[in-house]
Short mmCIF file of the N, C-alpha and C atoms (twelve columns), coordinates in Angstrom:
data_MODEL
# 
_entry.id   MODEL 
# 
loop_
_atom_site.group_PDB 
_atom_site.id 
_atom_site.type_symbol 
_atom_site.label_atom_id 
_atom_site.label_alt_id 
_atom_site.label_comp_id 
_atom_site.label_asym_id 
_atom_site.label_seq_id 
_atom_site.Cartn_x 
_atom_site.Cartn_y 
_atom_site.Cartn_z 
_atom_site.pdbx_PDB_model_num 
ATOM 1   N N  . MET A 1  -55.122 14.246 102.635 1 
ATOM 2   C CA . MET A 1  -54.318 15.306 103.202 1 
ATOM 3   C C  . MET A 1  -52.915 15.222 102.596 1 
ATOM 4   N N  . SER A 2  -52.443 16.333 102.083 1 
ATOM 5   C CA . SER A 2  -51.137 16.385 101.424 1 
ATOM 6   C C  . SER A 2  -50.183 17.234 102.238 1 
ATOM 7   N N  . GLU A 3  -48.992 16.718 102.468 1 
ATOM 8   C CA . GLU A 3  -47.964 17.456 103.181 1 
ATOM 9   C C  . GLU A 3  -46.859 17.804 102.192 1 
ATOM 10  N N  . THR A 4  -46.500 19.085 102.136 1 
ATOM 11  C CA . THR A 4  -45.471 19.536 101.216 1 
ATOM 12  C C  . THR A 4  -44.092 19.286 101.816 1 
ATOM 13  N N  . LEU A 5  -43.211 18.719 101.025 1 
ATOM 14  C CA . LEU A 5  -41.843 18.487 101.477 1 
ATOM 15  C C  . LEU A 5  -41.058 19.796 101.416 1 
ATOM 16  N N  . PRO A 6  -40.201 20.042 102.393 1 
ATOM 17  C CA . PRO A 6  -39.446 21.300 102.391 1 
ATOM 18  C C  . PRO A 6  -38.383 21.331 101.295 1 
ATOM 19  N N  . LEU A 7  -38.308 22.461 100.639 1 
ATOM 20  C CA . LEU A 7  -37.252 22.729 99.660  1 
ATOM 21  C C  . LEU A 7  -36.428 23.891 100.190 1 
ATOM 22  N N  . ILE A 8  -35.255 24.079 99.628  1 
ATOM 23  C CA . ILE A 8  -34.416 25.205 100.015 1 
ATOM 24  C C  . ILE A 8  -34.721 26.356 99.062  1 
ATOM 25  N N  . ASP A 9  -35.106 27.500 99.639  1 
ATOM 26  C CA . ASP A 9  -35.436 28.683 98.843  1 
ATOM 27  C C  . ASP A 9  -34.234 29.586 98.603  1 
ATOM 28  N N  . ARG A 10 -33.282 29.544 99.542  1 
ATOM 29  C CA . ARG A 10 -32.149 30.466 99.475  1 
ATOM 30  C C  . ARG A 10 -30.966 29.847 100.207 1 
ATOM 31  N N  . VAL A 11 -29.769 30.134 99.733  1 
ATOM 32  C CA . VAL A 11 -28.548 29.629 100.362 1 
ATOM 33  C C  . VAL A 11 -27.504 30.730 100.383 1 
ATOM 34  N N  . ARG A 12 -26.722 30.759 101.476 1 
ATOM 35  C CA . ARG A 12 -25.624 31.724 101.566 1 
ATOM 36  C C  . ARG A 12 -24.435 31.033 102.230 1 
ATOM 37  N N  . VAL A 13 -23.264 31.206 101.646 1 
ATOM 38  C CA . VAL A 13 -22.029 30.715 102.255 1 
ATOM 39  C C  . VAL A 13 -21.709 31.661 103.417 1 
ATOM 40  N N  . VAL A 14 -21.542 31.103 104.624 1 
ATOM 41  C CA . VAL A 14 -21.270 31.935 105.796 1 
ATOM 42  C C  . VAL A 14 -19.920 31.631 106.427 1 
ATOM 43  N N  . GLY A 15 -19.202 30.680 105.874 1 
ATOM 44  C CA . GLY A 15 -17.884 30.328 106.389 1 
ATOM 45  C C  . GLY A 15 -17.345 29.150 105.616 1 
ATOM 46  N N  . PRO A 16 -16.134 28.727 105.947 1 
ATOM 47  C CA . PRO A 16 -15.578 27.555 105.270 1 
ATOM 48  C C  . PRO A 16 -16.469 26.327 105.504 1 
ATOM 49  N N  . TYR A 17 -16.971 25.774 104.435 1 
ATOM 50  C CA . TYR A 17 -17.824 24.587 104.474 1 
ATOM 51  C C  . TYR A 17 -19.046 24.781 105.376 1 
ATOM 52  N N  . ARG A 18 -19.567 25.990 105.425 1 
ATOM 53  C CA . ARG A 18 -20.739 26.292 106.258 1 
ATOM 54  C C  . ARG A 18 -21.724 27.132 105.450 1 
ATOM 55  N N  . LEU A 19 -23.000 26.705 105.490 1 
ATOM 56  C CA . LEU A 19 -24.050 27.393 104.749 1 
ATOM 57  C C  . LEU A 19 -25.198 27.792 105.664 1 
ATOM 58  N N  . ARG A 20 -25.822 28.897 105.318 1 
ATOM 59  C CA . ARG A 20 -27.098 29.291 105.930 1 
ATOM 60  C C  . ARG A 20 -28.161 28.947 104.903 1 
ATOM 61  N N  . LEU A 21 -29.194 28.219 105.356 1 
ATOM 62  C CA . LEU A 21 -30.240 27.730 104.464 1 
ATOM 63  C C  . LEU A 21 -31.600 28.258 104.880 1 
ATOM 64  N N  . TRP A 22 -32.372 28.717 103.902 1 
ATOM 65  C CA . TRP A 22 -33.742 29.150 104.110 1 
ATOM 66  C C  . TRP A 22 -34.651 28.127 103.434 1 
ATOM 67  N N  . PHE A 23 -35.525 27.496 104.216 1 
ATOM 68  C CA . PHE A 23 -36.423 26.472 103.684 1 
ATOM 69  C C  . PHE A 23 -37.797 27.052 103.346 1 
ATOM 70  N N  . SER A 24 -38.495 26.344 102.493 1 
ATOM 71  C CA . SER A 24 -39.786 26.802 101.975 1 
ATOM 72  C C  . SER A 24 -40.870 26.931 103.044 1 
ATOM 73  N N  . ASP A 25 -40.684 26.315 104.199 1 
ATOM 74  C CA . ASP A 25 -41.690 26.430 105.263 1 
ATOM 75  C C  . ASP A 25 -41.363 27.545 106.254 1 
ATOM 76  N N  . GLY A 26 -40.341 28.363 105.934 1 
ATOM 77  C CA . GLY A 26 -39.984 29.495 106.788 1 
ATOM 78  C C  . GLY A 26 -38.894 29.200 107.801 1 
ATOM 79  N N  . GLN A 27 -38.447 27.970 107.890 1 
ATOM 80  C CA . GLN A 27 -37.375 27.610 108.816 1 
ATOM 81  C C  . GLN A 27 -36.023 28.009 108.219 1 
ATOM 82  N N  . VAL A 28 -35.121 28.452 109.092 1 
ATOM 83  C CA . VAL A 28 -33.794 28.910 108.684 1 
ATOM 84  C C  . VAL A 28 -32.765 28.328 109.647 1 
ATOM 85  N N  . GLY A 29 -31.597 27.993 109.117 1 
ATOM 86  C CA . GLY A 29 -30.540 27.515 109.990 1 
ATOM 87  C C  . GLY A 29 -29.207 27.438 109.270 1 
ATOM 88  N N  . GLU A 30 -28.147 27.310 110.059 1 
ATOM 89  C CA . GLU A 30 -26.800 27.144 109.514 1 
ATOM 90  C C  . GLU A 30 -26.356 25.714 109.742 1 
ATOM 91  N N  . TRP A 31 -25.558 25.203 108.792 1 
ATOM 92  C CA . TRP A 31 -25.129 23.806 108.851 1 
ATOM 93  C C  . TRP A 31 -23.709 23.688 108.326 1 
ATOM 94  N N  . SER A 32 -22.936 22.853 108.982 1 
ATOM 95  C CA . SER A 32 -21.556 22.593 108.569 1 
ATOM 96  C C  . SER A 32 -21.515 21.424 107.587 1 
ATOM 97  N N  . PHE A 33 -20.751 21.596 106.532 1 
ATOM 98  C CA . PHE A 33 -20.555 20.558 105.524 1 
ATOM 99  C C  . PHE A 33 -19.089 20.130 105.488 1 
ATOM 100 N N  . ASP A 34 -18.414 20.199 106.636 1 
ATOM 101 C CA . ASP A 34 -16.997 19.823 106.742 1 
ATOM 102 C C  . ASP A 34 -16.722 18.432 106.190 1 
ATOM 103 N N  . ARG A 35 -17.645 17.524 106.359 1 
ATOM 104 C CA . ARG A 35 -17.434 16.136 105.929 1 
ATOM 105 C C  . ARG A 35 -17.168 16.036 104.430 1 
ATOM 106 N N  . LEU A 36 -17.640 17.014 103.650 1 
ATOM 107 C CA . LEU A 36 -17.400 16.982 102.211 1 
ATOM 108 C C  . LEU A 36 -15.911 17.122 101.892 1 
ATOM 109 N N  . ALA A 37 -15.181 17.854 102.728 1 
ATOM 110 C CA . ALA A 37 -13.750 18.080 102.479 1 
ATOM 111 C C  . ALA A 37 -12.915 16.814 102.681 1 
ATOM 112 N N  . THR A 38 -13.469 15.827 103.376 1 
ATOM 113 C CA . THR A 38 -12.712 14.590 103.640 1 
ATOM 114 C C  . THR A 38 -13.363 13.364 103.019 1 
ATOM 115 N N  . ASP A 39 -14.429 13.573 102.276 1 
ATOM 116 C CA . ASP A 39 -15.122 12.463 101.612 1 
ATOM 117 C C  . ASP A 39 -14.196 11.870 100.551 1 
ATOM 118 N N  . GLU A 40 -13.983 10.569 100.594 1 
ATOM 119 C CA . GLU A 40 -13.043 9.899  99.688  1 
ATOM 120 C C  . GLU A 40 -13.666 9.458  98.359  1 
ATOM 121 N N  . ARG A 41 -14.972 9.572  98.230  1 
ATOM 122 C CA . ARG A 41 -15.602 9.145  96.977  1 
ATOM 123 C C  . ARG A 41 -15.164 10.063 95.832  1 
ATOM 124 N N  . PRO A 42 -14.940 9.490  94.646  1 
ATOM 125 C CA . PRO A 42 -14.464 10.305 93.507  1 
ATOM 126 C C  . PRO A 42 -15.330 11.537 93.223  1 
ATOM 127 N N  . VAL A 43 -16.634 11.416 93.337  1 
ATOM 128 C CA . VAL A 43 -17.514 12.549 93.043  1 
ATOM 129 C C  . VAL A 43 -17.310 13.703 94.024  1 
ATOM 130 N N  . ALA A 44 -16.765 13.420 95.199  1 
ATOM 131 C CA . ALA A 44 -16.598 14.449 96.220  1 
ATOM 132 C C  . ALA A 44 -15.190 15.027 96.297  1 
ATOM 133 N N  . LEU A 45 -14.251 14.519 95.528  1 
ATOM 134 C CA . LEU A 45 -12.866 14.984 95.624  1 
ATOM 135 C C  . LEU A 45 -12.713 16.477 95.356  1 
ATOM 136 N N  . ALA A 46 -13.560 17.044 94.532  1 
ATOM 137 C CA . ALA A 46 -13.482 18.478 94.224  1 
ATOM 138 C C  . ALA A 46 -13.701 19.338 95.473  1 
ATOM 139 N N  . PHE A 47 -14.385 18.795 96.474  1 
ATOM 140 C CA . PHE A 47 -14.669 19.567 97.684  1 
ATOM 141 C C  . PHE A 47 -13.435 19.800 98.553  1 
ATOM 142 N N  . ARG A 48 -12.343 19.166 98.238  1 
ATOM 143 C CA . ARG A 48 -11.114 19.427 98.997  1 
ATOM 144 C C  . ARG A 48 -10.657 20.865 98.787  1 
ATOM 145 N N  . GLU A 49 -11.116 21.468 97.712  1 
ATOM 146 C CA . GLU A 49 -10.818 22.873 97.414  1 
ATOM 147 C C  . GLU A 49 -11.987 23.720 97.932  1 
ATOM 148 N N  . PRO A 50 -11.756 24.537 98.983  1 
ATOM 149 C CA . PRO A 50 -12.857 25.335 99.536  1 
ATOM 150 C C  . PRO A 50 -13.568 26.202 98.498  1 
ATOM 151 N N  . GLY A 51 -12.825 26.680 97.508  1 
ATOM 152 C CA . GLY A 51 -13.446 27.503 96.468  1 
ATOM 153 C C  . GLY A 51 -14.501 26.749 95.683  1 
ATOM 154 N N  . PHE A 52 -14.330 25.450 95.540  1 
ATOM 155 C CA . PHE A 52 -15.339 24.653 94.846  1 
ATOM 156 C C  . PHE A 52 -16.613 24.580 95.689  1 
ATOM 157 N N  . PHE A 53 -16.471 24.368 96.977  1 
ATOM 158 C CA . PHE A 53 -17.650 24.308 97.861  1 
ATOM 159 C C  . PHE A 53 -18.476 25.578 97.725  1 
ATOM 160 N N  . GLU A 54 -17.811 26.715 97.617  1 
ATOM 161 C CA . GLU A 54 -18.491 28.008 97.551  1 
ATOM 162 C C  . GLU A 54 -19.242 28.231 96.245  1 
ATOM 163 N N  . GLN A 55 -19.116 27.336 95.283  1 
ATOM 164 C CA . GLN A 55 -19.846 27.448 94.016  1 
ATOM 165 C C  . GLN A 55 -21.251 26.835 94.106  1 
ATOM 166 N N  . VAL A 56 -21.710 26.563 95.317  1 
ATOM 167 C CA . VAL A 56 -23.024 25.968 95.531  1 
ATOM 168 C C  . VAL A 56 -24.116 26.832 94.892  1 
ATOM 169 N N  . PHE A 57 -25.128 26.167 94.364  1 
ATOM 170 C CA . PHE A 57 -26.304 26.853 93.834  1 
ATOM 171 C C  . PHE A 57 -27.515 25.960 94.068  1 
ATOM 172 N N  . LEU A 58 -28.689 26.506 93.851  1 
ATOM 173 C CA . LEU A 58 -29.922 25.745 94.036  1 
ATOM 174 C C  . LEU A 58 -30.449 25.259 92.697  1 
ATOM 175 N N  . ASP A 59 -30.842 24.007 92.667  1 
ATOM 176 C CA . ASP A 59 -31.470 23.414 91.489  1 
ATOM 177 C C  . ASP A 59 -32.714 22.688 91.975  1 
ATOM 178 N N  . PHE A 60 -33.866 23.237 91.659  1 
ATOM 179 C CA . PHE A 60 -35.140 22.670 92.099  1 
ATOM 180 C C  . PHE A 60 -35.174 22.454 93.605  1 
ATOM 181 N N  . GLY A 61 -34.667 23.435 94.363  1 
ATOM 182 C CA . GLY A 61 -34.729 23.400 95.821  1 
ATOM 183 C C  . GLY A 61 -33.700 22.528 96.497  1 
ATOM 184 N N  . ALA A 62 -32.707 22.042 95.752  1 
ATOM 185 C CA . ALA A 62 -31.649 21.196 96.321  1 
ATOM 186 C C  . ALA A 62 -30.296 21.885 96.170  1 
ATOM 187 N N  . LEU A 63 -29.428 21.724 97.182  1 
ATOM 188 C CA . LEU A 63 -28.062 22.218 97.056  1 
ATOM 189 C C  . LEU A 63 -27.359 21.419 95.970  1 
ATOM 190 N N  . THR A 64 -26.695 22.130 95.058  1 
ATOM 191 C CA . THR A 64 -26.053 21.494 93.907  1 
ATOM 192 C C  . THR A 64 -24.725 22.194 93.634  1 
ATOM 193 N N  . TRP A 65 -23.780 21.430 93.077  1 
ATOM 194 C CA . TRP A 65 -22.471 21.977 92.706  1 
ATOM 195 C C  . TRP A 65 -22.212 21.697 91.225  1 
ATOM 196 N N  . PRO A 66 -21.253 22.427 90.627  1 
ATOM 197 C CA . PRO A 66 -21.006 22.302 89.184  1 
ATOM 198 C C  . PRO A 66 -20.691 20.893 88.684  1 
ATOM 199 N N  . ASN A 67 -20.203 20.015 89.536  1 
ATOM 200 C CA . ASN A 67 -19.900 18.646 89.099  1 
ATOM 201 C C  . ASN A 67 -21.120 17.722 89.148  1 
ATOM 202 N N  . GLY A 68 -22.282 18.285 89.475  1 
ATOM 203 C CA . GLY A 68 -23.510 17.504 89.526  1 
ATOM 204 C C  . GLY A 68 -23.837 16.942 90.894  1 
ATOM 205 N N  . TYR A 69 -22.938 17.089 91.866  1 
ATOM 206 C CA . TYR A 69 -23.176 16.612 93.228  1 
ATOM 207 C C  . TYR A 69 -24.328 17.421 93.810  1 
ATOM 208 N N  . ASP A 70 -25.292 16.733 94.399  1 
ATOM 209 C CA . ASP A 70 -26.388 17.451 95.045  1 
ATOM 210 C C  . ASP A 70 -26.759 16.764 96.348  1 
ATOM 211 N N  . LEU A 71 -27.471 17.506 97.180  1 
ATOM 212 C CA . LEU A 71 -27.903 17.001 98.476  1 
ATOM 213 C C  . LEU A 71 -29.413 17.181 98.614  1 
ATOM 214 N N  . SER A 72 -30.063 16.186 99.150  1 
ATOM 215 C CA . SER A 72 -31.512 16.205 99.330  1 
ATOM 216 C C  . SER A 72 -31.924 17.281 100.332 1 
ATOM 217 N N  . PRO A 73 -32.836 18.176 99.939  1 
ATOM 218 C CA . PRO A 73 -33.291 19.176 100.898 1 
ATOM 219 C C  . PRO A 73 -34.082 18.542 102.044 1 
ATOM 220 N N  . VAL A 74 -34.776 17.460 101.791 1 
ATOM 221 C CA . VAL A 74 -35.563 16.797 102.840 1 
ATOM 222 C C  . VAL A 74 -34.637 16.177 103.883 1 
ATOM 223 N N  . ALA A 75 -33.590 15.495 103.434 1 
ATOM 224 C CA . ALA A 75 -32.633 14.900 104.371 1 
ATOM 225 C C  . ALA A 75 -31.922 15.987 105.185 1 
ATOM 226 N N  . LEU A 76 -31.520 17.074 104.529 1 
ATOM 227 C CA . LEU A 76 -30.876 18.176 105.251 1 
ATOM 228 C C  . LEU A 76 -31.824 18.764 106.285 1 
ATOM 229 N N  . TYR A 77 -33.062 18.984 105.887 1 
ATOM 230 C CA . TYR A 77 -34.071 19.538 106.796 1 
ATOM 231 C C  . TYR A 77 -34.228 18.630 108.012 1 
ATOM 232 N N  . ASP A 78 -34.361 17.335 107.770 1 
ATOM 233 C CA . ASP A 78 -34.533 16.381 108.870 1 
ATOM 234 C C  . ASP A 78 -33.326 16.392 109.808 1 
ATOM 235 N N  . ASP A 79 -32.117 16.394 109.245 1 
ATOM 236 C CA . ASP A 79 -30.904 16.420 110.059 1 
ATOM 237 C C  . ASP A 79 -30.820 17.709 110.876 1 
ATOM 238 N N  . MET A 80 -31.116 18.826 110.235 1 
ATOM 239 C CA . MET A 80 -31.035 20.112 110.918 1 
ATOM 240 C C  . MET A 80 -32.103 20.235 111.996 1 
ATOM 241 N N  . ALA A 81 -33.305 19.749 111.711 1 
ATOM 242 C CA . ALA A 81 -34.378 19.779 112.710 1 
ATOM 243 C C  . ALA A 81 -34.012 18.908 113.907 1 
ATOM 244 N N  . ALA A 82 -33.474 17.723 113.647 1 
ATOM 245 C CA . ALA A 82 -33.091 16.814 114.732 1 
ATOM 246 C C  . ALA A 82 -31.992 17.427 115.601 1 
ATOM 247 N N  . ALA A 83 -31.119 18.224 114.988 1 
ATOM 248 C CA . ALA A 83 -30.033 18.868 115.730 1 
ATOM 249 C C  . ALA A 83 -30.494 20.144 116.433 1 
ATOM 250 N N  . GLY A 84 -31.717 20.587 116.165 1 
ATOM 251 C CA . GLY A 84 -32.259 21.781 116.814 1 
ATOM 252 C C  . GLY A 84 -31.726 23.088 116.295 1 
ATOM 253 N N  . VAL A 85 -31.241 23.110 115.059 1 
ATOM 254 C CA . VAL A 85 -30.658 24.349 114.531 1 
ATOM 255 C C  . VAL A 85 -31.617 25.157 113.652 1 
ATOM 256 N N  . LEU A 86 -32.814 24.639 113.394 1 
ATOM 257 C CA . LEU A 86 -33.771 25.376 112.571 1 
ATOM 258 C C  . LEU A 86 -34.650 26.265 113.445 1 
ATOM 259 N N  . LYS A 87 -34.969 27.428 112.909 1 
ATOM 260 C CA . LYS A 87 -35.869 28.342 113.605 1 
ATOM 261 C C  . LYS A 87 -36.584 29.183 112.564 1 
ATOM 262 N N  . VAL A 88 -37.702 29.762 112.958 1 
ATOM 263 C CA . VAL A 88 -38.402 30.690 112.072 1 
ATOM 264 C C  . VAL A 88 -37.679 32.031 112.185 1 
ATOM 265 N N  . GLU A 89 -37.299 32.558 111.034 1 
ATOM 266 C CA . GLU A 89 -36.567 33.827 111.027 1 
ATOM 267 C C  . GLU A 89 -37.528 34.973 111.298 1 
ATOM 268 N N  . SER A 90 -37.128 35.874 112.187 1 
ATOM 269 C CA . SER A 90 -37.970 37.028 112.492 1 
ATOM 270 C C  . SER A 90 -37.934 38.006 111.324 1 
ATOM 271 N N  . ALA A 91 -38.922 38.873 111.241 1 
ATOM 272 C CA . ALA A 91 -39.019 39.845 110.151 1 
ATOM 273 C C  . ALA A 91 -37.841 40.804 110.158 1 
ATOM 274 N N  . ALA A 92 -37.211 41.013 111.310 1 
ATOM 275 C CA . ALA A 92 -36.088 41.950 111.410 1 
ATOM 276 C C  . ALA A 92 -34.783 41.344 110.910 1 
ATOM 277 N N  . ALA A 93 -34.733 40.028 110.750 1 
ATOM 278 C CA . ALA A 93 -33.470 39.368 110.371 1 
ATOM 279 C C  . ALA A 93 -33.158 39.510 108.906 1 
# 
């Protein structure tokens, strides 16, 4: 029996450091990435500029930024599911 890991099919910036994510299993939710703006690691310093955060794109189902920083779609899915923010989007949405 094989279980497919969720990937991100679509992403939209909905506010400062906030994204709406559509996952491959039909689940949808919004998530705050505020922590990126205060992350002290050198690879994350670019996120202090909100305009850089908004340059997010998808690379093989993962959130990615121009500096190569990426986030695991599986970890995001798990965090969002645990927080109760994922739901199946209705056809009218």
